[in-house]
XYZ file of C-alpha atoms in Angstrom:
643
model
C 120.757 22.385 -92.569
C 124.253 21.117 -93.298
C 125.057 20.294 -89.675
C 121.761 18.505 -89.322
C 122.536 16.537 -92.471
C 125.944 15.481 -91.230
C 124.355 13.954 -88.126
C 121.888 12.261 -90.382
C 124.716 10.540 -92.229
C 125.782 8.768 -89.061
C 122.216 7.921 -88.097
C 119.959 6.642 -90.896
C 116.882 7.967 -89.038
C 115.831 10.696 -91.446
C 113.688 13.681 -90.547
C 111.907 15.129 -93.571
C 111.295 18.830 -93.902
C 107.888 19.813 -92.527
C 106.394 22.657 -94.523
C 102.748 21.606 -94.590
C 101.485 23.741 -91.729
C 103.406 26.869 -92.732
C 102.283 26.460 -96.372
C 98.646 26.333 -95.195
C 99.127 29.299 -92.855
C 100.480 31.463 -95.678
C 98.036 30.319 -98.298
C 95.303 32.707 -99.331
C 93.022 31.920 -102.222
C 93.642 34.194 -105.185
C 97.038 35.393 -103.943
C 100.216 34.028 -105.496
C 103.038 34.912 -103.218
C 106.363 36.105 -104.521
C 109.235 33.744 -103.986
C 112.612 34.531 -102.530
C 115.557 32.637 -103.983
C 118.763 32.635 -101.927
C 121.810 31.412 -103.856
C 125.223 30.396 -102.589
C 127.990 28.965 -104.778
C 130.713 27.291 -102.711
C 130.442 29.931 -99.974
C 129.967 32.898 -102.327
C 126.543 34.564 -101.985
C 124.878 35.465 -105.274
C 122.666 38.477 -104.536
C 121.115 38.997 -107.924
C 119.842 36.670 -110.619
C 117.670 36.908 -113.695
C 116.080 33.485 -113.940
C 116.279 30.111 -112.243
C 114.857 26.856 -113.531
C 115.018 23.543 -111.715
C 113.675 20.203 -112.941
C 113.640 17.451 -110.346
C 112.895 13.756 -110.810
C 112.984 10.592 -108.731
C 114.030 8.600 -111.794
C 116.934 10.609 -113.155
C 119.305 13.505 -112.445
C 117.906 16.869 -111.423
C 118.760 19.668 -113.845
C 119.048 23.407 -113.243
C 119.839 26.565 -115.172
C 120.739 29.817 -113.466
C 120.903 33.009 -115.523
C 122.888 35.944 -114.103
C 123.525 39.429 -115.398
C 126.913 39.948 -116.992
C 128.209 41.915 -113.967
C 126.652 39.872 -111.140
C 130.011 38.418 -110.177
C 131.529 41.882 -109.608
C 133.318 42.531 -112.845
C 131.825 42.503 -116.293
C 131.970 39.088 -117.870
C 132.415 38.436 -121.582
C 132.735 35.358 -123.710
C 136.084 34.617 -122.033
C 134.315 33.979 -118.692
C 137.308 35.030 -116.631
C 135.491 34.816 -113.276
C 132.574 32.553 -114.102
C 134.738 29.633 -115.194
C 135.906 29.293 -111.596
C 132.417 28.052 -110.722
C 132.765 24.921 -112.822
C 132.376 21.900 -110.531
C 131.317 24.023 -107.573
C 128.462 23.309 -105.180
C 125.287 25.371 -105.683
C 122.820 25.824 -102.833
C 119.425 27.317 -103.688
C 116.976 28.034 -100.867
C 113.391 28.753 -101.897
C 111.073 30.626 -99.489
C 108.310 33.224 -99.514
C 109.293 36.878 -99.745
C 108.675 39.229 -96.864
C 107.221 36.567 -94.559
C 108.636 35.723 -91.171
C 109.021 32.049 -90.394
C 108.387 31.231 -94.056
C 108.462 27.633 -95.166
C 111.530 26.865 -97.224
C 113.023 24.195 -99.406
C 116.690 23.730 -100.264
C 118.187 22.353 -103.422
C 121.883 21.398 -103.598
C 123.480 20.761 -106.953
C 126.792 20.883 -108.767
C 127.638 23.306 -111.583
C 128.759 21.425 -114.685
C 128.389 24.120 -117.316
C 129.392 27.779 -117.508
C 128.274 29.798 -120.499
C 127.820 33.301 -121.830
C 124.839 34.276 -123.969
C 124.340 37.607 -125.643
C 121.188 38.602 -127.441
C 121.139 41.420 -129.940
C 122.055 44.780 -128.407
C 122.369 43.294 -124.888
C 125.371 43.206 -122.604
C 125.005 39.450 -122.229
C 124.208 36.949 -119.512
C 126.167 34.416 -117.535
C 124.459 31.033 -117.720
C 125.323 28.470 -115.040
C 123.903 25.000 -115.535
C 124.231 21.757 -113.726
C 122.709 18.739 -112.131
C 122.068 17.092 -108.836
C 125.246 15.585 -107.275
C 124.136 12.229 -108.684
C 125.765 13.397 -111.902
C 129.119 12.872 -110.169
C 128.338 9.156 -110.198
C 127.456 9.182 -113.893
C 130.597 10.522 -115.471
C 132.165 7.479 -117.140
C 131.740 3.699 -117.303
C 133.819 1.652 -114.909
C 134.315 -1.989 -113.976
C 134.820 -3.346 -110.457
C 133.453 -6.133 -108.278
C 132.173 -6.774 -104.768
C 132.062 -9.964 -102.760
C 133.949 -13.006 -103.985
C 135.933 -14.045 -100.919
C 132.974 -13.322 -98.640
C 129.347 -12.198 -99.213
C 128.345 -8.555 -99.045
C 125.024 -6.728 -98.918
C 123.512 -3.775 -100.756
C 124.378 -1.380 -97.913
C 128.084 -2.171 -98.188
C 128.030 -1.861 -101.970
C 126.090 1.429 -101.939
C 128.360 3.010 -99.356
C 131.480 2.163 -101.357
C 130.066 3.163 -104.753
C 128.758 6.503 -103.498
C 132.000 7.219 -101.626
C 133.984 6.843 -104.836
C 132.034 9.633 -106.550
C 130.497 11.909 -103.949
C 132.292 13.765 -101.166
C 130.048 13.423 -98.137
C 131.490 16.589 -96.660
C 129.892 18.497 -99.531
C 126.728 16.535 -100.266
C 124.380 14.577 -98.011
C 123.845 10.865 -98.426
C 121.532 8.489 -96.575
C 122.091 4.735 -96.955
C 119.540 2.628 -95.088
C 119.346 -0.517 -97.155
C 116.873 -3.341 -96.599
C 119.702 -5.838 -97.174
C 117.241 -8.579 -98.086
C 119.920 -10.764 -99.686
C 123.495 -11.848 -99.066
C 125.281 -11.061 -102.309
C 127.948 -13.664 -103.128
C 129.440 -11.683 -105.980
C 128.409 -8.598 -107.949
C 130.085 -6.694 -110.752
C 129.769 -3.132 -111.939
C 130.314 -3.945 -115.593
C 131.241 -1.269 -118.120
C 128.691 1.114 -116.628
C 128.694 4.262 -114.543
C 128.429 4.188 -110.757
C 124.962 5.717 -111.071
C 123.738 3.134 -113.556
C 125.084 0.305 -111.351
C 123.379 1.638 -108.222
C 120.076 2.187 -110.065
C 120.223 -1.309 -111.573
C 121.063 -2.975 -108.272
C 118.407 -1.012 -106.383
C 115.754 -2.185 -108.814
C 116.973 -5.773 -108.695
C 117.345 -6.044 -104.912
C 114.297 -4.114 -103.669
C 115.942 -0.820 -102.697
C 114.834 2.729 -103.517
C 117.382 5.096 -105.056
C 116.672 8.772 -105.625
C 117.727 12.319 -104.791
C 115.165 14.558 -103.094
C 116.998 17.817 -103.780
C 118.980 17.778 -100.549
C 119.778 14.155 -99.704
C 120.686 11.176 -101.853
C 118.644 8.228 -100.557
C 119.454 4.564 -101.031
C 117.458 1.789 -99.398
C 114.200 2.124 -97.567
C 111.939 5.056 -98.317
C 112.503 7.693 -95.618
C 109.720 8.698 -93.214
C 107.072 10.778 -94.926
C 106.547 14.447 -94.324
C 103.206 15.759 -93.141
C 101.196 16.079 -96.374
C 101.142 19.480 -98.034
C 97.614 20.440 -99.074
C 97.085 21.035 -102.780
C 93.702 22.573 -103.520
C 92.460 22.331 -107.080
C 91.511 25.749 -108.385
C 93.633 27.529 -105.819
C 97.281 26.504 -105.399
C 96.985 23.622 -107.889
C 95.554 23.716 -111.397
C 95.503 21.802 -114.646
C 95.067 18.603 -112.664
C 95.303 15.493 -114.806
C 94.473 12.087 -113.356
C 95.439 9.017 -115.347
C 94.819 5.306 -114.778
C 96.935 2.953 -116.841
C 96.794 -0.688 -117.790
C 100.147 -2.142 -116.796
C 101.370 -5.725 -116.563
C 102.419 -5.900 -112.919
C 102.992 -9.602 -112.297
C 106.391 -10.849 -113.481
C 107.319 -14.426 -112.620
C 110.981 -14.842 -111.743
C 113.051 -17.975 -111.475
C 116.676 -18.697 -110.639
C 119.090 -21.572 -110.096
C 121.456 -22.561 -107.278
C 124.125 -24.729 -108.905
C 125.754 -25.705 -105.603
C 122.530 -27.362 -104.506
C 121.286 -28.154 -108.044
C 118.070 -26.388 -107.077
C 115.648 -24.432 -109.249
C 114.538 -21.294 -107.433
C 111.008 -19.905 -107.834
C 108.702 -17.373 -106.261
C 105.000 -17.215 -105.614
C 102.765 -14.214 -106.208
C 104.038 -10.859 -104.941
C 101.028 -8.489 -104.974
C 101.474 -4.791 -104.224
C 99.147 -3.073 -101.765
C 97.427 0.107 -102.900
C 95.429 1.956 -100.247
C 93.975 4.748 -102.335
C 90.683 3.842 -103.972
C 91.610 4.953 -107.489
C 95.023 3.291 -107.518
C 93.641 0.143 -105.887
C 90.884 -0.113 -108.464
C 93.294 0.427 -111.367
C 95.689 -2.198 -109.983
C 92.912 -4.770 -109.594
C 91.706 -4.151 -113.152
C 95.064 -5.237 -114.478
C 94.339 -8.804 -113.466
C 91.534 -8.835 -116.027
C 93.474 -6.975 -118.704
C 96.855 -8.706 -118.832
C 96.576 -12.469 -118.415
C 99.700 -13.598 -120.221
C 102.384 -15.157 -118.029
C 105.645 -13.234 -117.689
C 108.225 -15.884 -116.814
C 111.788 -14.566 -116.858
C 115.077 -15.146 -115.130
C 115.635 -13.086 -112.002
C 118.014 -10.116 -112.624
C 120.272 -11.238 -109.780
C 122.517 -14.147 -108.868
C 119.967 -15.768 -106.567
C 120.934 -18.303 -103.895
C 117.557 -18.886 -102.252
C 113.861 -18.809 -103.081
C 113.600 -15.638 -100.966
C 116.198 -13.888 -103.126
C 113.976 -14.510 -106.130
C 110.871 -13.390 -104.264
C 112.386 -10.116 -103.093
C 113.655 -9.296 -106.558
C 110.284 -10.127 -108.117
C 108.460 -7.951 -105.609
C 110.798 -5.029 -106.313
C 110.136 -5.133 -110.050
C 106.388 -5.637 -109.393
C 106.371 -2.612 -107.128
C 108.114 -0.243 -109.527
C 105.684 -1.320 -112.258
C 102.579 -1.176 -110.052
C 103.070 2.514 -109.178
C 102.426 3.353 -112.812
C 98.772 2.272 -112.704
C 97.857 5.659 -111.206
C 99.394 9.065 -111.842
C 98.413 12.636 -111.192
C 99.970 15.789 -112.599
C 99.290 19.481 -112.585
C 100.624 23.004 -112.135
C 101.090 24.654 -108.753
C 102.024 27.834 -106.968
C 103.530 25.934 -104.060
C 107.324 26.122 -104.573
C 108.196 23.482 -101.972
C 107.325 20.233 -103.749
C 110.158 17.819 -104.447
C 110.681 14.124 -105.281
C 109.478 11.972 -102.387
C 107.269 14.767 -101.023
C 103.773 13.784 -99.821
C 100.709 15.899 -100.632
C 96.972 15.638 -100.129
C 94.961 16.687 -103.157
C 91.611 18.328 -102.462
C 88.974 18.948 -105.099
C 86.094 21.413 -105.079
C 82.636 19.946 -104.888
C 80.452 20.609 -107.939
C 78.581 23.938 -107.743
C 80.153 24.710 -104.385
C 83.130 26.433 -102.786
C 83.557 23.548 -100.418
C 86.410 21.117 -100.898
C 86.754 17.384 -100.281
C 89.687 15.048 -99.911
C 90.565 13.359 -103.208
C 93.723 11.341 -102.753
C 97.224 11.275 -101.263
C 100.142 11.432 -103.645
C 103.918 11.181 -103.650
C 105.652 13.631 -105.944
C 108.029 12.008 -108.437
C 108.797 15.061 -110.603
C 108.714 18.795 -109.917
C 109.622 21.742 -112.117
C 110.320 25.168 -110.619
C 110.833 28.464 -112.466
C 111.564 31.749 -110.706
C 112.235 35.083 -112.349
C 114.191 38.034 -111.020
C 111.122 39.571 -109.336
C 110.091 36.376 -107.625
C 107.269 35.217 -109.828
C 107.000 31.448 -109.490
C 105.729 28.872 -111.952
C 105.666 25.210 -111.003
C 104.395 21.832 -112.111
C 104.519 18.326 -110.744
C 103.899 14.665 -111.449
C 102.995 12.163 -108.756
C 101.948 8.591 -107.953
C 99.960 7.037 -105.134
C 101.726 7.593 -101.822
C 101.093 4.244 -100.198
C 102.914 1.474 -102.123
C 106.369 1.858 -100.599
C 107.883 1.980 -104.091
C 109.030 4.637 -106.534
C 109.033 4.319 -110.323
C 111.918 2.417 -111.830
C 115.018 4.638 -112.069
C 116.559 5.114 -115.479
C 119.347 2.632 -116.217
C 120.613 0.309 -118.916
C 121.351 -3.386 -118.464
C 124.941 -4.259 -119.417
C 125.594 -7.334 -121.496
C 128.632 -9.191 -120.228
C 130.895 -10.583 -122.944
C 133.580 -13.272 -122.732
C 136.888 -12.176 -121.205
C 140.064 -13.743 -119.921
C 140.925 -14.350 -116.264
C 143.549 -16.129 -114.164
C 142.782 -18.961 -111.759
C 143.731 -17.990 -108.213
C 142.327 -21.003 -106.346
C 140.929 -24.426 -107.147
C 140.489 -25.491 -103.517
C 136.695 -25.478 -103.756
C 135.390 -25.428 -100.157
C 132.444 -27.548 -101.260
C 134.585 -29.920 -103.394
C 132.493 -29.389 -106.520
C 135.336 -28.803 -108.967
C 134.870 -25.042 -109.094
C 137.620 -22.432 -109.293
C 138.112 -18.866 -108.177
C 139.413 -16.501 -110.834
C 140.723 -12.979 -111.064
C 140.010 -10.811 -114.071
C 142.742 -8.571 -115.467
C 140.855 -5.515 -114.181
C 140.719 -6.859 -110.587
C 143.421 -6.057 -108.071
C 143.450 -8.027 -104.830
C 139.867 -9.183 -105.206
C 138.549 -12.108 -107.269
C 135.314 -13.847 -108.102
C 133.477 -16.388 -105.996
C 134.042 -20.050 -106.833
C 132.599 -20.533 -110.321
C 131.741 -23.616 -112.316
C 133.908 -25.026 -115.095
C 132.407 -26.055 -118.429
C 133.225 -29.604 -119.575
C 132.664 -31.423 -122.904
C 130.793 -34.055 -120.909
C 129.625 -33.767 -117.304
C 126.962 -35.439 -115.211
C 126.118 -38.478 -113.129
C 124.215 -41.734 -113.385
C 122.830 -44.336 -110.989
C 126.162 -46.153 -111.163
C 128.443 -43.142 -111.409
C 126.938 -40.556 -109.099
C 129.810 -38.081 -109.330
C 132.268 -36.905 -112.020
C 130.856 -38.877 -114.909
C 132.373 -37.451 -118.058
C 135.475 -35.371 -118.622
C 137.007 -33.947 -115.433
C 139.850 -31.436 -115.640
C 139.891 -28.675 -113.042
C 142.142 -25.772 -114.118
C 145.328 -25.230 -112.169
C 146.219 -22.128 -110.139
C 147.889 -19.670 -112.489
C 146.104 -20.930 -115.588
C 144.635 -18.392 -117.933
C 140.988 -19.192 -118.693
C 138.198 -17.794 -120.830
C 135.152 -16.652 -118.861
C 131.619 -16.356 -120.148
C 128.445 -15.374 -118.322
C 125.107 -17.125 -117.790
C 122.353 -15.061 -119.431
C 125.110 -12.496 -120.197
C 124.776 -11.367 -116.562
C 128.033 -9.936 -115.141
C 127.334 -11.507 -111.734
C 127.169 -15.056 -113.140
C 130.573 -16.021 -114.627
C 131.668 -19.512 -115.549
C 134.876 -20.972 -117.032
C 134.601 -21.956 -120.681
C 138.104 -23.424 -120.921
C 141.806 -22.752 -120.644
C 143.848 -20.415 -122.858
C 147.514 -20.799 -123.822
C 149.565 -17.620 -124.032
C 153.111 -16.708 -125.044
C 154.547 -17.858 -121.739
C 153.224 -21.426 -121.839
C 151.992 -22.114 -125.377
C 153.902 -24.424 -127.754
C 152.661 -26.210 -130.832
C 151.170 -25.729 -134.227
C 153.945 -25.488 -136.750
C 153.682 -26.004 -140.493
C 151.776 -29.261 -140.429
C 150.251 -28.930 -136.932
C 151.028 -32.624 -136.392
C 151.313 -32.854 -132.619
C 148.391 -32.870 -130.140
C 148.868 -33.580 -126.433
C 147.338 -33.815 -122.970
C 149.628 -33.059 -120.054
C 149.037 -32.797 -116.316
C 150.687 -30.488 -113.802
C 153.218 -33.102 -112.617
C 154.274 -34.103 -116.139
C 152.036 -36.999 -117.127
C 151.580 -36.786 -120.886
C 149.636 -38.201 -123.788
C 151.146 -37.090 -127.097
C 149.445 -37.720 -130.435
C 151.612 -37.329 -133.530
C 149.718 -37.476 -136.805
C 150.455 -40.694 -138.783
C 153.348 -41.594 -136.460
C 152.658 -42.425 -132.863
C 150.710 -42.115 -129.626
C 152.953 -41.887 -126.571
C 151.763 -42.058 -122.970
C 154.372 -41.189 -120.337
C 154.527 -40.220 -116.690
C 157.055 -38.276 -114.687
C 158.833 -41.442 -113.429
C 159.557 -42.781 -116.936
C 156.716 -45.260 -117.437
C 155.872 -45.224 -121.086
C 153.436 -46.704 -123.592
C 154.460 -46.101 -127.179
C 152.005 -46.861 -129.978
C 154.041 -46.806 -133.206
C 151.411 -46.166 -135.843
C 153.994 -46.151 -138.640
C 155.458 -49.600 -137.853
C 152.276 -50.897 -136.201
C 154.155 -51.626 -132.970
C 153.420 -51.098 -129.277
C 156.182 -50.682 -126.712
C 155.497 -50.597 -122.950
C 158.323 -49.458 -120.688
C 158.483 -49.392 -116.868
C 161.692 -48.362 -115.043
C 160.737 -50.604 -112.106
C 157.904 -53.107 -111.864
C 155.043 -53.940 -114.180
C 152.098 -55.828 -112.716
C 149.126 -57.294 -114.598
C 146.090 -58.375 -112.554
C 143.050 -59.991 -114.082
C 140.696 -62.956 -113.811
C 141.561 -64.566 -117.163
C 144.272 -63.658 -119.636
C 144.759 -64.756 -123.250
C 147.908 -63.868 -125.190
C 147.770 -64.580 -128.929
C 150.966 -64.219 -130.982
C 150.636 -65.005 -134.688
C 154.371 -65.361 -135.357
C 157.227 -65.091 -132.837
C 157.389 -64.347 -129.124
C 160.601 -63.626 -127.215
C 160.884 -63.234 -123.452
C 164.147 -61.952 -121.996
C 164.717 -61.794 -118.219
C 167.915 -60.248 -116.855
C 167.998 -62.252 -113.624
C 165.316 -64.530 -112.233
C 161.962 -65.693 -113.540
C 159.320 -67.309 -111.400
C 156.082 -68.878 -112.597
C 153.472 -69.845 -110.013
C 150.261 -71.567 -111.108
C 147.529 -72.614 -108.721
C 146.589 -75.780 -110.604
C 147.730 -76.978 -114.058
C 150.305 -75.894 -116.612
C 149.931 -76.985 -120.215
C 152.468 -76.133 -122.897
C 152.021 -77.205 -126.496
C 154.444 -76.691 -129.375
C 153.622 -77.381 -133.010
C 157.234 -78.413 -133.612
C 160.041 -78.399 -131.026
C 160.582 -77.279 -127.457
C 164.045 -76.363 -126.234
C 164.875 -75.678 -122.619
C 168.447 -74.695 -121.692
C 170.020 -74.017 -118.298
C 173.655 -72.967 -117.881
C 173.841 -74.629 -114.489
C 171.242 -76.800 -112.816
C 167.875 -77.924 -114.049
C 165.496 -79.245 -111.386
C 162.135 -80.872 -111.980
C 159.985 -81.721 -108.957
C 156.565 -83.328 -108.998
C 154.493 -85.977 -107.232
C 154.307 -88.019 -110.429
C 156.248 -87.438 -113.630
C 155.117 -88.970 -116.920
C 157.261 -88.602 -120.045
C 155.823 -89.913 -123.298
C 157.618 -89.875 -126.676
C 155.772 -91.200 -129.720
C 159.116 -92.216 -131.305
C 162.475 -91.745 -129.597
C 163.484 -90.637 -126.114
C 167.136 -89.727 -125.528
C 169.098 -88.060 -122.811
C 172.827 -87.464 -122.521
C 175.116 -86.504 -119.626
C 178.600 -87.113 -118.249
C 177.028 -89.006 -115.409
C 173.482 -90.188 -115.013
C 172.165 -91.107 -111.606
C 168.827 -92.683 -110.887
C 167.670 -93.012 -107.311
C 164.377 -94.366 -106.061
C 163.259 -94.653 -102.478
C 161.704 -97.995 -103.352
C 161.738 -99.687 -106.756
C 162.825 -98.965 -110.292
C 161.033 -100.793 -113.064
C 162.219 -100.806 -116.632
C 160.055 -102.587 -119.212
C 160.411 -103.036 -122.978
C 157.966 -104.653 -125.404
C 160.855 -105.981 -127.475
C 164.542 -105.829 -126.717
C 166.261 -104.169 -123.764
C 169.893 -103.478 -124.546
C 172.531 -102.176 -122.201
C 175.917 -101.252 -123.661
C 179.068 -100.247 -121.869
C 182.626 -99.921 -123.096
C 183.675 -101.312 -119.733
C 181.857 -103.281 -117.051
C 178.143 -103.393 -116.274
C 177.571 -103.859 -112.554
C 174.265 -105.093 -111.197
C 174.335 -104.788 -107.409
C 171.589 -105.762 -105.014
C 171.362 -105.809 -101.251
C 169.568 -109.134 -101.522
C 169.364 -111.257 -104.654
C 169.134 -110.466 -108.324
C 166.401 -111.927 -110.523
C 166.690 -112.519 -114.249
C 163.396 -113.755 -115.644
């Protein structure tokens, strides 16, 4: 069996055990055959036992208890368990078959011993009690945190292989991973939960089946079915209980793709029941439960199909509960995932008729030292393609710190990639950053609001949408001892500073200072009510119209040259005096110059020269006086005129 299983690991094509024909051949009404139990513990054959009990389930770990006589292991065992304690953690193989029958059908269970005990009733020599679980318990030892995806998408097959490999040695236990891989998973996190819980949760969310059949741990598609074992009521099956249940089987999931700003929805995802009873019960639910069941999809969905597949998975695991069948049996070969045909006797007749086909979800086996067998089972309809929901808890992700490892968003949406403290080389996918104000309008289609993408190396606080560990987002940055500065007694300084050194500093009751790395500075002196603007090089003001209003004094100082250029008119008005001084030359050029003084007009110079290309006209309403301490010369190229 082990060699066959190892080949199976490389090839997901699974061949179920076929016991149906041999069970029928060896079945005789009224005869309960004795059972042979062959036991091997990590290569050591256990020849004698007192009692064996095995409880198997498709929804949780299988449990077993094996009771041995005190001297079964060779030497007498006491409470110190000198020999028995060596079995702790060992692999147990139990093969069940019929006694004294050639070519008997058989069924194997493989588990791991997790408990070794010694019990001693009054006046007895005591018993060794070995207990344990299916190897799935090795995935359920302690909570852990790790992630998958981030840099590139993964699928459920990749995740399942890695998770199982971390807990189960495939050379000791058989594993079959044949995932549907409906969705590309951008990022997924095992969050403070065991490997088993994570696999069960992800299987339910992504439409995979996850269970142990006693020999093989299955993840993904249901394996091919065995030929149905016949269970005949009143012969090898008794105490049959058939139950139809009213179950809400129509959840409505939705999701959201932030990159495309798209709400994701799914239509109806009905489950097909072939059996008449299960089909009838399922159809009745439409008339019983009419309330809508809108809820967010339990995955980080990217497409409408992601939502649909997840919704169908949850619908399927709920729909199988509309029909169940349980009973006791003398057939020791039933196990989770096993298919059986139930036949019932016709009233007042020994004839039998087909009743329904079932898939076993739970089986309990008890075998005593003689070989007497007692068994029971629970089952669902065999035709839905789903198993009941496995047992798991949903973790609630809480805020935690992370470090930004990239802000080069490939889609240029202002997202960042972060790495949590518990991550090694891996990180998240690109996640959104919360802002005090963010959006767009018809005029500002992008980046309306406050835009500040964290820098690589920044420590940030991460929260999670719907508290889902696969849906992180950045709440904001966090200062730490290496970069934090501020506070103090009065906590008077607040600031905004960019990576290159641009700063805005607010000092309570004193100032607001805006500076850049080159030395440009705007200083708002709130104490003195002053504003100072400083530029190491050039300051340029561009506008359509400019008004400057100064209520008292205005001083302009230029170290070298000053140039004023006006396209049309210049008008300067002074309420009192205007002084203009030049150390050297003063030049005034215009097409026409008009100087008007309401009272006196004076000008002084060592020499005064007046030149006109044509004429000079001097006119006075009253007197015109020319004074010179020496001679006045009137020269003309032609003649002078004195009117």
